[in-house]
Coordinates of C-alpha atoms and ligand atoms in Angstrom, one line a residue:
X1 CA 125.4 40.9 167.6
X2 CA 122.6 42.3 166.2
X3 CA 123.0 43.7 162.7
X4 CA 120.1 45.4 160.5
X5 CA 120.8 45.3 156.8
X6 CA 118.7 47.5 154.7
X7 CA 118.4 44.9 151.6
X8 CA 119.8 41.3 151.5
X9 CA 123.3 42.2 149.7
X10 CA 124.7 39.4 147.4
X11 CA 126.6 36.5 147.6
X12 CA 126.7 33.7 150.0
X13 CA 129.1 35.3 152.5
X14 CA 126.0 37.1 154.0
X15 CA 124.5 34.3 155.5
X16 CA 127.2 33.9 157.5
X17 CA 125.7 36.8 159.7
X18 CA 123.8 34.5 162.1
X19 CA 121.4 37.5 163.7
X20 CA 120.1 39.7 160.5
X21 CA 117.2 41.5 159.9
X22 CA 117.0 42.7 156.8
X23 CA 114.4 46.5 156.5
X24 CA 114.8 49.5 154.7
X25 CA 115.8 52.3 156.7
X26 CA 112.6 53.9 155.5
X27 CA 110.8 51.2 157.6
X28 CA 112.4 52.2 160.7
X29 CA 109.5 54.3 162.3
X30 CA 111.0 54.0 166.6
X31 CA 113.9 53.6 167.9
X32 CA 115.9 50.6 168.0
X33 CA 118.1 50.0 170.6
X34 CA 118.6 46.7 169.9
X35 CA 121.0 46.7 166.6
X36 CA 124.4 46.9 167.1
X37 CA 125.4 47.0 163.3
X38 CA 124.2 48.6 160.4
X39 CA 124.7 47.5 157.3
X40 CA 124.3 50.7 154.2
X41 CA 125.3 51.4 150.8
X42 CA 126.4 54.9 151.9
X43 CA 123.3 56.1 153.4
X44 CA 122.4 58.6 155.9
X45 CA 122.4 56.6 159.2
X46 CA 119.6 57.7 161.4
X47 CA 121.5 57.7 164.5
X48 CA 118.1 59.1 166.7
X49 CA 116.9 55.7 165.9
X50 CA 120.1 53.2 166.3
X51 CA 121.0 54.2 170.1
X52 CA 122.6 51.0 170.2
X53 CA 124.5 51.0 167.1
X54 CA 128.5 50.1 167.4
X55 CA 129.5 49.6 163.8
X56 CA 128.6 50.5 160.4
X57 CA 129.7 48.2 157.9
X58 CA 129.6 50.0 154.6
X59 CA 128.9 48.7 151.5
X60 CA 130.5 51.2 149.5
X61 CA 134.1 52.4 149.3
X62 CA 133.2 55.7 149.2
X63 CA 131.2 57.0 152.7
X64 CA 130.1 60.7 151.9
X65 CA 126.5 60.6 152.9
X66 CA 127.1 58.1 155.9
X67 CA 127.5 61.4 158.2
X68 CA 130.9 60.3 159.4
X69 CA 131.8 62.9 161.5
X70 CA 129.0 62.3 163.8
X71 CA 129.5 58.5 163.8
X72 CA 133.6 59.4 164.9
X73 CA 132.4 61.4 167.6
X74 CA 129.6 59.3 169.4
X75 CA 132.4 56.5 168.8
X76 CA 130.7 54.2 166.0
X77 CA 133.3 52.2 164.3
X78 CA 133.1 52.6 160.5
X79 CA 134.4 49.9 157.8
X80 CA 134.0 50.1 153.9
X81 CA 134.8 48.2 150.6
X82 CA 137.9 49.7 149.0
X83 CA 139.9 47.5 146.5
X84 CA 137.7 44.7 145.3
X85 CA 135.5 47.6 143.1
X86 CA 138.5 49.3 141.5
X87 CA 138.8 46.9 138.5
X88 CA 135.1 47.0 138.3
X89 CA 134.7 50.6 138.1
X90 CA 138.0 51.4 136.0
X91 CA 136.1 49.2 133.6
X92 CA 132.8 51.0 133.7
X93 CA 134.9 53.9 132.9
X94 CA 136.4 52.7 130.1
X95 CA 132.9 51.7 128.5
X96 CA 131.7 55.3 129.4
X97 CA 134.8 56.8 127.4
X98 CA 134.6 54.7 124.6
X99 CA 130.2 54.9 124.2
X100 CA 130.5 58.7 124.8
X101 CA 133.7 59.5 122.3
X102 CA 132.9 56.9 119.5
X103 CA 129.0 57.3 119.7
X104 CA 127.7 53.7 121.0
X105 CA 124.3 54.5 121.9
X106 CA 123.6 56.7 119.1
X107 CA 124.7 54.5 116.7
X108 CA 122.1 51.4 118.5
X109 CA 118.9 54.0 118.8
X110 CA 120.2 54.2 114.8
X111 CA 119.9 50.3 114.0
X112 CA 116.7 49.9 116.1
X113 CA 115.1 52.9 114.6
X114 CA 115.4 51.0 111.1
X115 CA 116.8 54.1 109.3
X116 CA 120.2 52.1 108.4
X117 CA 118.9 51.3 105.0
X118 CA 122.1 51.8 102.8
X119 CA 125.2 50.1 102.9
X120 CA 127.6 54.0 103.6
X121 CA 126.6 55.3 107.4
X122 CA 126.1 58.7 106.9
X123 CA 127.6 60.6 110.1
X124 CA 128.6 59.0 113.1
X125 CA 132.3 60.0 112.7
X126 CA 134.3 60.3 116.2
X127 CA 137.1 61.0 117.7
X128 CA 140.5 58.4 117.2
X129 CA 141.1 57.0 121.0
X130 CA 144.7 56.3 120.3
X131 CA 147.0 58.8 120.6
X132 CA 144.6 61.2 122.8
X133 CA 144.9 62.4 125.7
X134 CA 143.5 60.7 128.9
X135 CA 143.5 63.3 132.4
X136 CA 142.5 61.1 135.5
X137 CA 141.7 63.5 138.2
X138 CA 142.7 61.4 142.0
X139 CA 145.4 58.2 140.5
X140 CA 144.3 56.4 143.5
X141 CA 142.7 53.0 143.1
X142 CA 140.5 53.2 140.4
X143 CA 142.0 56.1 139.0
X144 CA 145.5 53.7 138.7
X145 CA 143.2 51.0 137.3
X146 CA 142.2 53.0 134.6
X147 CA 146.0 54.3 133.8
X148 CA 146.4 50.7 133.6
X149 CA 143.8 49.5 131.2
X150 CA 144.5 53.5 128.8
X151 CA 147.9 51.9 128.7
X152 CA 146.2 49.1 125.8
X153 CA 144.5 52.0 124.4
X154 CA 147.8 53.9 124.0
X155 CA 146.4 57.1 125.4
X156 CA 148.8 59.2 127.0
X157 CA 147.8 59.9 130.8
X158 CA 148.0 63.1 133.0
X159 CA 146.9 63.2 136.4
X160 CA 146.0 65.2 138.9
X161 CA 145.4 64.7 142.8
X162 CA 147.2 66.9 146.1
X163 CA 150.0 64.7 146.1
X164 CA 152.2 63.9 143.1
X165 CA 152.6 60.1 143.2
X166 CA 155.9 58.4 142.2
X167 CA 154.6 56.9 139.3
X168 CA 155.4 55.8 136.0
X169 CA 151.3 55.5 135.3
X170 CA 150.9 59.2 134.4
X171 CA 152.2 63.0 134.1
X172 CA 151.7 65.1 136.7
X173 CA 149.5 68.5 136.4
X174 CA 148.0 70.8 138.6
X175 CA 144.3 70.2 137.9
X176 CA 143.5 73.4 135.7
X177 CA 146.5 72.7 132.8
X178 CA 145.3 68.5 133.2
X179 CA 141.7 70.3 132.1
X180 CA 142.8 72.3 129.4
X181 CA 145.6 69.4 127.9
X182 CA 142.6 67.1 127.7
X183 CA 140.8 65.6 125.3
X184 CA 139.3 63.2 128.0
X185 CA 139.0 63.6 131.9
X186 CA 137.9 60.8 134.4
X187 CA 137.3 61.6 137.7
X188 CA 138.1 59.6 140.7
X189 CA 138.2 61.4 144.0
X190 CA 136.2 61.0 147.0
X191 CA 133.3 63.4 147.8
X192 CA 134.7 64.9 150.1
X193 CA 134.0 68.7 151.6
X194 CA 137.5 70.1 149.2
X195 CA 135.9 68.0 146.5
X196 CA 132.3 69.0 146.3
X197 CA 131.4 71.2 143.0
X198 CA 135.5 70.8 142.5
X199 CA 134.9 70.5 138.5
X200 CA 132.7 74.0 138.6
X201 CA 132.3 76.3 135.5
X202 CA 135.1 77.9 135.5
X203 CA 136.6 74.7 135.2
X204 CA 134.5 73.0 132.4
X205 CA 135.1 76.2 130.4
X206 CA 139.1 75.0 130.8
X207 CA 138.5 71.6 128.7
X208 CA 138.6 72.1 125.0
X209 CA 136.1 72.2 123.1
X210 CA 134.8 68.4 122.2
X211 CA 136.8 66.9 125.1
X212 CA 134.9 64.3 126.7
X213 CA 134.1 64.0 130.5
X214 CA 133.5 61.1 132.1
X215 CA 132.1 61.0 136.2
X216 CA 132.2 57.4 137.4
X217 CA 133.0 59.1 140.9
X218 CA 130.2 61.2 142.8
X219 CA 127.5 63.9 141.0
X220 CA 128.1 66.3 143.6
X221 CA 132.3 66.8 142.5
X222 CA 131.0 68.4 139.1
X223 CA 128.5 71.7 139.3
X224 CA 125.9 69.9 137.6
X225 CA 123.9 72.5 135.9
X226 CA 127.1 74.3 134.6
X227 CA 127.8 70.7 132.7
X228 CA 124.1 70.7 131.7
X229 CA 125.0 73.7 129.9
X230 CA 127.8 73.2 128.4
X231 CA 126.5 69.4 127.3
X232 CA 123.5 71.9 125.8
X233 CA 125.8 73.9 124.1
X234 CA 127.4 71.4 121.8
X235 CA 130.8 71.5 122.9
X236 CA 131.3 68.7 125.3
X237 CA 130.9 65.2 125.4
X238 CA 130.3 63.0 128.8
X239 CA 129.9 59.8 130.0
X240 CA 128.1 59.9 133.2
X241 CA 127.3 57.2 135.7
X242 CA 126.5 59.2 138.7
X243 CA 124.2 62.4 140.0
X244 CA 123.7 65.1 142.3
X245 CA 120.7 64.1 143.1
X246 CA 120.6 59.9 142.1
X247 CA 118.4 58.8 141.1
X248 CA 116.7 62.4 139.1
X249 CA 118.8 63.0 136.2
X250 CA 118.6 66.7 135.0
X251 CA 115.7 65.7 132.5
X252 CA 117.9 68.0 130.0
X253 CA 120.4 65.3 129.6
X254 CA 118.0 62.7 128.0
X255 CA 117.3 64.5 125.2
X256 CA 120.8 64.8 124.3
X257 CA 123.0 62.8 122.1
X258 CA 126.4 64.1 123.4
X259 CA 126.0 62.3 126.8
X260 CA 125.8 58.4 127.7
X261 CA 124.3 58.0 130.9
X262 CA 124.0 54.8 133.3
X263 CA 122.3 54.3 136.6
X264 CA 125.4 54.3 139.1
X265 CA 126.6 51.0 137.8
X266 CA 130.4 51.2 138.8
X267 CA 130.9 48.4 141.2
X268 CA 128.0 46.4 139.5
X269 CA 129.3 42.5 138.7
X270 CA 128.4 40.0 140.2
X271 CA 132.0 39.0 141.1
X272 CA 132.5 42.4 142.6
X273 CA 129.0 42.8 144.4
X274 CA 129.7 39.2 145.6
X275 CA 133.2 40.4 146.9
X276 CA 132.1 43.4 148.6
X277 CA 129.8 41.2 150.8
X278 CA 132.4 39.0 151.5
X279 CA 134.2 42.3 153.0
X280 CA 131.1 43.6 154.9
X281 CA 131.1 40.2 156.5
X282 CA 135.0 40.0 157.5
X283 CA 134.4 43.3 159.1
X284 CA 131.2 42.5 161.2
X285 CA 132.8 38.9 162.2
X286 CA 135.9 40.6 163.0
X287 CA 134.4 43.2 165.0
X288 CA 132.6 40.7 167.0
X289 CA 135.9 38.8 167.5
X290 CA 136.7 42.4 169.5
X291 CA 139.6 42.5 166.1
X292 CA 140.6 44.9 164.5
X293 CA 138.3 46.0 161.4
X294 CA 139.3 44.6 158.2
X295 CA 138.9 47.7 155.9
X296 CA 138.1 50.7 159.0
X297 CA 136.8 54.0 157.9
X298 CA 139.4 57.0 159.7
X299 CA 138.4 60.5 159.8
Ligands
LIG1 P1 141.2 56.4 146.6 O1 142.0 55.2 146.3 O2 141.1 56.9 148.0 O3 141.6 57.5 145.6 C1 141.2 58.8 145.7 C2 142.1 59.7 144.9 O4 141.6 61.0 144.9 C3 143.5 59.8 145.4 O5 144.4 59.7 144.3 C4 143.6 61.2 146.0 O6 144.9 61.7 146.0 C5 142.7 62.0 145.1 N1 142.1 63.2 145.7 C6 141.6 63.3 147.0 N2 141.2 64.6 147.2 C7 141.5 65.3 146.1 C8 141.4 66.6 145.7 N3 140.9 67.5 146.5 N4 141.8 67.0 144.4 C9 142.3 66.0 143.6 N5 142.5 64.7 143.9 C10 142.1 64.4 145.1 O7 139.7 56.1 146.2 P2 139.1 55.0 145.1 O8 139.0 53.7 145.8 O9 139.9 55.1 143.9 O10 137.6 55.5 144.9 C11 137.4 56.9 144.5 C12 135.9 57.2 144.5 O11 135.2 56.5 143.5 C13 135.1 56.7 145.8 O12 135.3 57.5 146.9 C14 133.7 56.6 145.4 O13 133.0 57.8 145.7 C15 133.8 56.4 143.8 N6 133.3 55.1 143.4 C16 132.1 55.1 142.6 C17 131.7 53.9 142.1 C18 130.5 53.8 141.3 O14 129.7 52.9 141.4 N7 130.3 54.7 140.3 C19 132.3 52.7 142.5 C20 133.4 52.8 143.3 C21 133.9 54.0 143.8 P3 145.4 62.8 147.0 O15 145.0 62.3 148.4 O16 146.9 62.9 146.8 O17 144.8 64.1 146.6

């Protein structure tokens, strides 16, 4: 089967796809009838030129901008990478909530600006992390795998998501009470078309003033220039590892020391970018088997 990757993707389980090209979608300038499976870190698959195309084997767990609707109907099978990121990205989150609330970066850009001269830090004081309140918005994978790891912090957990989970990792709370009982929110849904601008002003203006909010999910589930301002304002604090618009960050952001950004780094280890090959590869193999996918995408 012929499979199209748009960049070689780590680890040694991808050479185990025998007929790979690897090209940038960019590159693709005519059709291609030829490739049967795509490989894509949730991008837009040009479906005009992949007339061929049977699968795409996602490298992401989350599928938003694949255009998966269109896939489902013209009968493309659809696999992704949940599970192997979770720890990963739980982690990420943790680093985000602990730069953003105790005040990381601004303390380094201190050292190497040379103005720590005297042995008493002026400023600098933070928030206490025990005792605080943690509000996870979606306990599913990740969200569950930070619950876990605020457990050591001894934070206490709320959580929101449609369904109220039996769960001893977390209280339950409609979303708008989790906001405003915050000192900290993570979120961790999908982007989905319910989720999209789901954190808009009217909610930020919930969360008390100095909570911290932390996006390790998707840009587009926060209204973006409504956290711009209130991040200009003063009165939040965020940790933020993805955009509406990757890779533009609202140029407002970097000259603020309330906010610790990274470029999308969630799932980046080597262990877990190694793993999520591994998972691409089970699903094109199996698929080519005639199995059933490994990890399949439903809509
Ligand atoms: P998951 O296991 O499917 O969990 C999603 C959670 O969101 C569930 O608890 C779900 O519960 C909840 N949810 C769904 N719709 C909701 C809504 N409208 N309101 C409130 N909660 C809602 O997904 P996961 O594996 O944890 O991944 C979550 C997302 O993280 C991915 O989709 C991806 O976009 C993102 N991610 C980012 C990175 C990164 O590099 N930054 C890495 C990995 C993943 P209910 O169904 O009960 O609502």
């Amino acid at each position: 089967m012929k499979v199209l990757a748009t960049r070689r993707y780590p680890g040694p389980a991808f050479d185990e796809l025998v007929d790979v090209e690897v090209r940038a979608l960019s590159e693709l300038k005519s059709p291609r009838p030829d490739v049967e499976a795509l490989v894509v870190a949730n991008e837009p698959v040009p479906l005009d030129l992949l007339p061929g195309l049977r699968l795409v084997a996602n490298y992401s767990v989350g599928y938003d901008r694949l255009g998966i609707e269109e896939l489902a109907r013209l009968g493309v099978a659809v696999s992704n990478t949940p599970g192997v990121l979770s720890a990963a990205t739980a982690d990420l989150t943790f680093a985000l909530i602990l730069a953003a609330r105790r005040r990381i970066v601004e303390g380094d850009a201190y050292v190497r600006s040379g103005k720590w001269t005297t042995d008493w830090t002026e400023g600098f004081l933070a928030e206490e992390l025990t005792g605080s309140t943690l509000g996870i918005v979606g306990l599913g994978r990740i969200g569950q795998a930070v619950a876990r790891r605020a457990q050591g912090f001894e934070l206490r957990v709320l959580y929101a998501q449609r369904t109220p989970a039996e769960t001893a990792l977390g209280e339950y709370r409609d979303l708008d009470t989790l906001l405003a009982q915050s000192d900290i929110v993570s979120i961790h849904t999908p982007l989905m078309p319910e989720t999209r601008g789901l954190i808009d002003a009217r909610r930020l203006a919930l969360l008390r003033d100095g909570a911290c909010l932390v996006n390790t999910a998707r840009g587009e589930i926060v209204d973006e220039a409504a956290l711009v301002a209130e991040l200009v304002s003063g009165r939040l604090r965020a940790g933020l590892d993805v955009f509406a618009h990757e890779p533009n960050v609202p140029a407002e952001l970097l000259q603020l020391q309330n906010v610790v950004v990274t470029p999308h780094l969630g799932s980046a280890t080597r262990q877990t970018r190694e793993a999520m090959t591994r998972i691409v590869v089970d699903n094109i193999l199996a698929f080519e088997r005639g199995d059933a996918l490994v990890t399949p995408v439903t809509v």
